[in-house]
Amino acid sequence: QSALTQPASVSGSPGQSITISCTGTSSDVGSYNLVSWYQQHPGKAPKLMIYEGSKRPSGVSNRFSGSKSGNTASLTISGLQAEDEADYYCCSYAGSSTGVFGGGTKLTVL
Amino acid sequence: QVQLVESGGGLVKPGGSLRLSCAASGFTFSDYYMSWIRQAPGKGLEWVSYISSSGSTIYYADSVKGRFTISRDNAKNSLYLQMNSLRAEDTAVYYCARWYGAFDIWGQGTMVTVSS
């Protein structure tokens, strides 16, 4: 299966909101409510930020929110902070015990 | 605390083999599906392999099918990845991760370098 499509980079100023899109197909994002988002700082392991499209794990700031419409999922970060600068990856279940990641988006906080 | 710790990475020549291990602690390992995910230097994440809680369901990405074998020992709270016929393009950090509708727990990763 092909990787989900994410913008290579996004940027925003502290306090602003940004949205990262994740476009798949009717075979993955569009078919399952199993889209998740991961934050990865340089040299670190990824960290789960959103699961099942819009749910936040315990301990994740409510500045992070997720949504889905059709074959596209989105991650919104409000009230941008310097520590939000990282790479972000979406992931979707694609059926038959398979899954697919997006190519990743580099978030720069200006 | 809930933790995954990978080991077994290193430098190997093309065509060689390596076995990765992932030790789980702080949760009931046998209740969870587990996966291996890799990240080539400067690249994105790739879902490599996946095994159900009992080991009865297994998935491999096309890029590793026929060369890699995932397994688990629930009595030892351990996950394994046997990697054979390694290629330069297998060079990556390999993470084990717990799957519960999402990859909610990740190890710190182990680096595998395939080079002559």
Short mmCIF file of C-alpha atoms in Angstrom, two decimals:
data_model
loop_
_atom_site.label_atom_id
_atom_site.label_comp_id
_atom_site.label_asym_id
_atom_site.label_seq_id
_atom_site.Cartn_x
_atom_site.Cartn_y
_atom_site.Cartn_z
CA GLN A 1 0.00 0.00 0.00
CA SER A 2 1.17 3.56 -0.70
CA ALA A 3 2.15 5.95 2.05
CA LEU A 4 -0.42 8.46 3.23
CA THR A 5 0.17 11.99 1.90
CA GLN A 6 1.25 14.72 4.29
CA PRO A 7 2.73 18.15 3.57
CA ALA A 8 6.50 18.08 3.92
CA SER A 9 6.54 21.11 6.19
CA VAL A 10 4.32 23.56 8.01
CA SER A 11 5.18 26.53 10.18
CA GLY A 12 3.56 28.89 12.61
CA SER A 13 4.33 31.50 15.23
CA PRO A 14 3.97 30.91 18.97
CA GLY A 15 0.34 31.13 20.01
CA GLN A 16 -1.00 30.45 16.53
CA SER A 17 -2.80 27.32 15.33
CA ILE A 18 -1.67 25.02 12.55
CA THR A 19 -3.27 22.04 10.83
CA ILE A 20 -1.49 19.09 9.25
CA SER A 21 -3.42 17.06 6.71
CA CYS A 22 -3.09 13.35 6.00
CA THR A 23 -4.69 12.08 2.81
CA GLY A 24 -5.27 8.42 2.16
CA THR A 25 -7.81 6.40 0.23
CA SER A 26 -11.13 4.65 0.75
CA SER A 27 -9.08 1.53 1.60
CA ASP A 28 -7.40 3.03 4.64
CA VAL A 29 -8.27 6.45 6.13
CA GLY A 30 -11.74 6.42 4.59
CA SER A 31 -12.63 2.94 5.80
CA TYR A 32 -11.42 2.79 9.37
CA ASN A 33 -11.61 4.97 12.45
CA LEU A 34 -8.04 3.96 13.27
CA VAL A 35 -6.03 7.02 12.33
CA SER A 36 -3.31 7.95 14.78
CA TRP A 37 -0.79 10.79 14.99
CA TYR A 38 2.77 10.70 16.34
CA GLN A 39 5.19 13.41 17.40
CA GLN A 40 8.91 12.76 17.00
CA HIS A 41 11.67 15.00 18.25
CA PRO A 42 15.16 14.56 16.75
CA GLY A 43 16.88 11.41 17.98
CA LYS A 44 13.84 10.32 19.96
CA ALA A 45 11.21 7.62 19.54
CA PRO A 46 7.81 8.67 18.24
CA LYS A 47 5.12 9.55 20.79
CA LEU A 48 1.42 8.87 20.35
CA MET A 49 -0.55 12.13 20.30
CA ILE A 50 -3.95 11.16 18.83
CA TYR A 51 -5.63 7.78 18.36
CA GLU A 52 -8.88 6.64 16.75
CA GLY A 53 -8.92 9.87 14.79
CA SER A 54 -9.65 12.29 17.60
CA LYS A 55 -8.87 10.81 21.02
CA ARG A 56 -5.98 12.02 23.17
CA PRO A 57 -3.97 9.65 25.36
CA SER A 58 -3.63 10.58 29.00
CA GLY A 59 -0.99 13.24 29.43
CA VAL A 60 -1.23 14.75 25.95
CA SER A 61 -2.11 18.43 25.94
CA ASN A 62 -5.62 19.41 24.85
CA ARG A 63 -3.94 21.81 22.42
CA PHE A 64 -3.68 18.77 20.15
CA SER A 65 -6.83 17.66 18.35
CA GLY A 66 -7.66 15.34 15.48
CA SER A 67 -10.44 15.00 12.97
CA LYS A 68 -11.34 13.16 9.80
CA SER A 69 -13.42 13.86 6.74
CA GLY A 70 -13.68 11.26 4.03
CA ASN A 71 -10.22 10.07 3.08
CA THR A 72 -8.41 12.92 4.85
CA ALA A 73 -7.44 13.13 8.51
CA SER A 74 -6.14 16.27 10.17
CA LEU A 75 -4.09 17.16 13.22
CA THR A 76 -4.56 20.65 14.67
CA ILE A 77 -2.21 22.17 17.21
CA SER A 78 -3.50 25.32 18.87
CA GLY A 79 -1.55 27.80 20.95
CA LEU A 80 1.74 26.77 19.32
CA GLN A 81 4.69 26.46 21.67
CA ALA A 82 8.39 26.14 20.96
CA GLU A 83 8.41 22.54 22.22
CA ASP A 84 5.86 21.57 19.57
CA GLU A 85 8.59 21.88 16.94
CA ALA A 86 9.04 18.29 15.75
CA ASP A 87 8.17 15.85 13.00
CA TYR A 88 4.59 14.59 12.91
CA TYR A 89 3.41 11.34 11.32
CA CYS A 90 -0.07 10.05 10.66
CA CYS A 91 -0.86 6.36 10.49
CA SER A 92 -3.92 4.42 9.39
CA TYR A 93 -5.01 0.83 9.63
CA ALA A 94 -5.52 -0.50 6.10
CA GLY A 95 -7.25 -3.81 6.71
CA SER A 96 -5.97 -7.41 6.67
CA SER A 97 -3.60 -6.69 9.55
CA THR A 98 -1.79 -4.03 7.54
CA GLY A 99 -1.13 -0.41 8.19
CA VAL A 100 0.46 2.59 6.54
CA PHE A 101 2.24 5.73 7.72
CA GLY A 102 2.32 9.15 6.18
CA GLY A 103 5.58 10.57 4.91
CA GLY A 104 5.88 12.94 7.85
CA THR A 105 5.55 16.71 8.32
CA LYS A 106 8.22 18.94 9.82
CA LEU A 107 6.67 21.59 12.04
CA THR A 108 8.71 24.74 12.53
CA VAL A 109 7.75 27.20 15.25
CA LEU A 110 8.95 30.57 14.03
CA GLN B 1 6.57 1.41 34.47
CA VAL B 2 5.45 0.34 31.02
CA GLN B 3 8.56 -0.12 28.93
CA LEU B 4 9.92 -1.68 25.76
CA VAL B 5 13.67 -2.14 25.34
CA GLU B 6 15.17 -3.23 22.00
CA SER B 7 18.54 -4.86 21.53
CA GLY B 8 20.52 -6.73 18.91
CA GLY B 9 21.25 -4.02 16.39
CA GLY B 10 24.66 -3.49 14.84
CA LEU B 11 26.74 -3.47 11.68
CA VAL B 12 26.26 -6.37 9.28
CA LYS B 13 27.42 -7.05 5.73
CA PRO B 14 24.96 -7.30 2.84
CA GLY B 15 23.48 -10.77 2.76
CA GLY B 16 24.06 -11.25 6.45
CA SER B 17 21.64 -11.90 9.30
CA LEU B 18 20.71 -10.25 12.55
CA ARG B 19 18.19 -10.98 15.30
CA LEU B 20 16.52 -8.14 17.14
CA SER B 21 14.91 -8.55 20.54
CA CYS B 22 12.42 -6.41 22.42
CA ALA B 23 11.90 -6.91 26.15
CA ALA B 24 8.57 -5.77 27.54
CA SER B 25 7.81 -4.85 31.12
CA GLY B 26 5.11 -3.14 33.15
CA PHE B 27 2.13 -4.62 31.31
CA THR B 28 0.63 -8.01 30.42
CA PHE B 29 2.61 -8.67 27.25
CA SER B 30 0.45 -11.59 26.15
CA ASP B 31 -2.62 -9.36 25.90
CA TYR B 32 -1.24 -7.13 23.15
CA TYR B 33 -0.46 -7.18 19.46
CA MET B 34 3.11 -6.04 18.79
CA SER B 35 4.91 -4.54 15.82
CA TRP B 36 8.30 -3.68 14.43
CA ILE B 37 8.57 -0.29 12.75
CA ARG B 38 11.69 1.08 11.13
CA GLN B 39 13.04 4.48 10.15
CA ALA B 40 15.86 4.84 7.64
CA PRO B 41 18.27 7.73 8.32
CA GLY B 42 16.52 11.02 7.57
CA LYS B 43 13.38 9.23 6.37
CA GLY B 44 9.89 8.49 7.61
CA LEU B 45 8.39 5.58 9.52
CA GLU B 46 7.68 2.23 7.89
CA TRP B 47 5.44 -0.47 9.42
CA VAL B 48 7.59 -3.57 8.96
CA SER B 49 5.91 -6.45 10.75
CA TYR B 50 3.08 -7.19 13.10
CA ILE B 51 2.11 -10.15 15.29
CA SER B 52 -1.09 -10.85 17.17
CA SER B 53 -1.17 -11.49 20.90
CA SER B 54 -1.12 -15.27 20.46
CA GLY B 55 1.20 -15.22 17.47
CA SER B 56 -1.43 -16.69 15.17
CA THR B 57 -1.69 -13.63 12.89
CA ILE B 58 1.42 -12.18 11.31
CA TYR B 59 1.98 -9.45 8.72
CA TYR B 60 5.04 -8.38 6.78
CA ALA B 61 5.57 -5.38 4.55
CA ASP B 62 6.32 -6.37 0.97
CA SER B 63 9.80 -4.90 1.38
CA VAL B 64 10.79 -7.57 3.94
CA LYS B 65 8.50 -10.49 3.10
CA GLY B 66 10.42 -13.74 2.77
CA ARG B 67 13.50 -12.31 4.50
CA PHE B 68 12.29 -11.26 7.95
CA THR B 69 10.50 -13.38 10.56
CA ILE B 70 8.66 -11.96 13.53
CA SER B 71 8.02 -14.07 16.62
CA ARG B 72 7.22 -13.70 20.28
CA ASP B 73 7.68 -15.59 23.52
CA ASN B 74 4.89 -14.59 25.88
CA ALA B 75 6.48 -16.54 28.73
CA LYS B 76 9.57 -14.35 28.40
CA ASN B 77 7.68 -11.12 27.60
CA SER B 78 9.77 -10.81 24.48
CA LEU B 79 9.34 -9.93 20.82
CA TYR B 80 11.85 -10.88 18.13
CA LEU B 81 12.69 -10.02 14.55
CA GLN B 82 14.94 -12.41 12.64
CA MET B 83 16.39 -10.57 9.66
CA ASN B 84 18.07 -12.56 6.89
CA SER B 85 19.48 -11.63 3.48
CA LEU B 86 19.97 -8.08 4.66
CA ARG B 87 20.32 -5.30 2.11
CA ALA B 88 21.69 -1.77 2.28
CA GLU B 89 18.14 -0.45 2.17
CA ASP B 90 17.36 -2.25 5.44
CA THR B 91 19.64 0.22 7.23
CA ALA B 92 17.42 1.93 9.79
CA VAL B 93 16.52 2.39 13.41
CA TYR B 94 14.18 -0.45 14.33
CA TYR B 95 11.51 0.23 16.93
CA CYS B 96 9.24 -2.25 18.63
CA ALA B 97 5.87 -0.87 19.54
CA ARG B 98 2.72 -2.02 21.28
CA TRP B 99 -0.43 -1.93 19.16
CA TYR B 100 -3.77 -1.17 20.77
CA GLY B 101 -5.61 0.54 17.95
CA ALA B 102 -2.53 2.72 17.71
CA PHE B 103 1.13 2.37 18.61
CA ASP B 104 0.80 3.56 22.18
CA ILE B 105 4.15 2.43 23.60
CA TRP B 106 7.48 2.57 21.74
CA GLY B 107 10.94 1.37 22.58
CA GLN B 108 13.98 3.59 22.20
CA GLY B 109 15.03 1.86 18.99
CA THR B 110 18.07 -0.13 17.89
CA MET B 111 20.21 0.82 14.89
CA VAL B 112 20.85 -1.67 12.12
CA THR B 113 23.50 -0.78 9.56
CA VAL B 114 23.98 -2.94 6.48
CA SER B 115 27.25 -2.10 4.81
CA SER B 116 30.33 -3.80 3.44
#
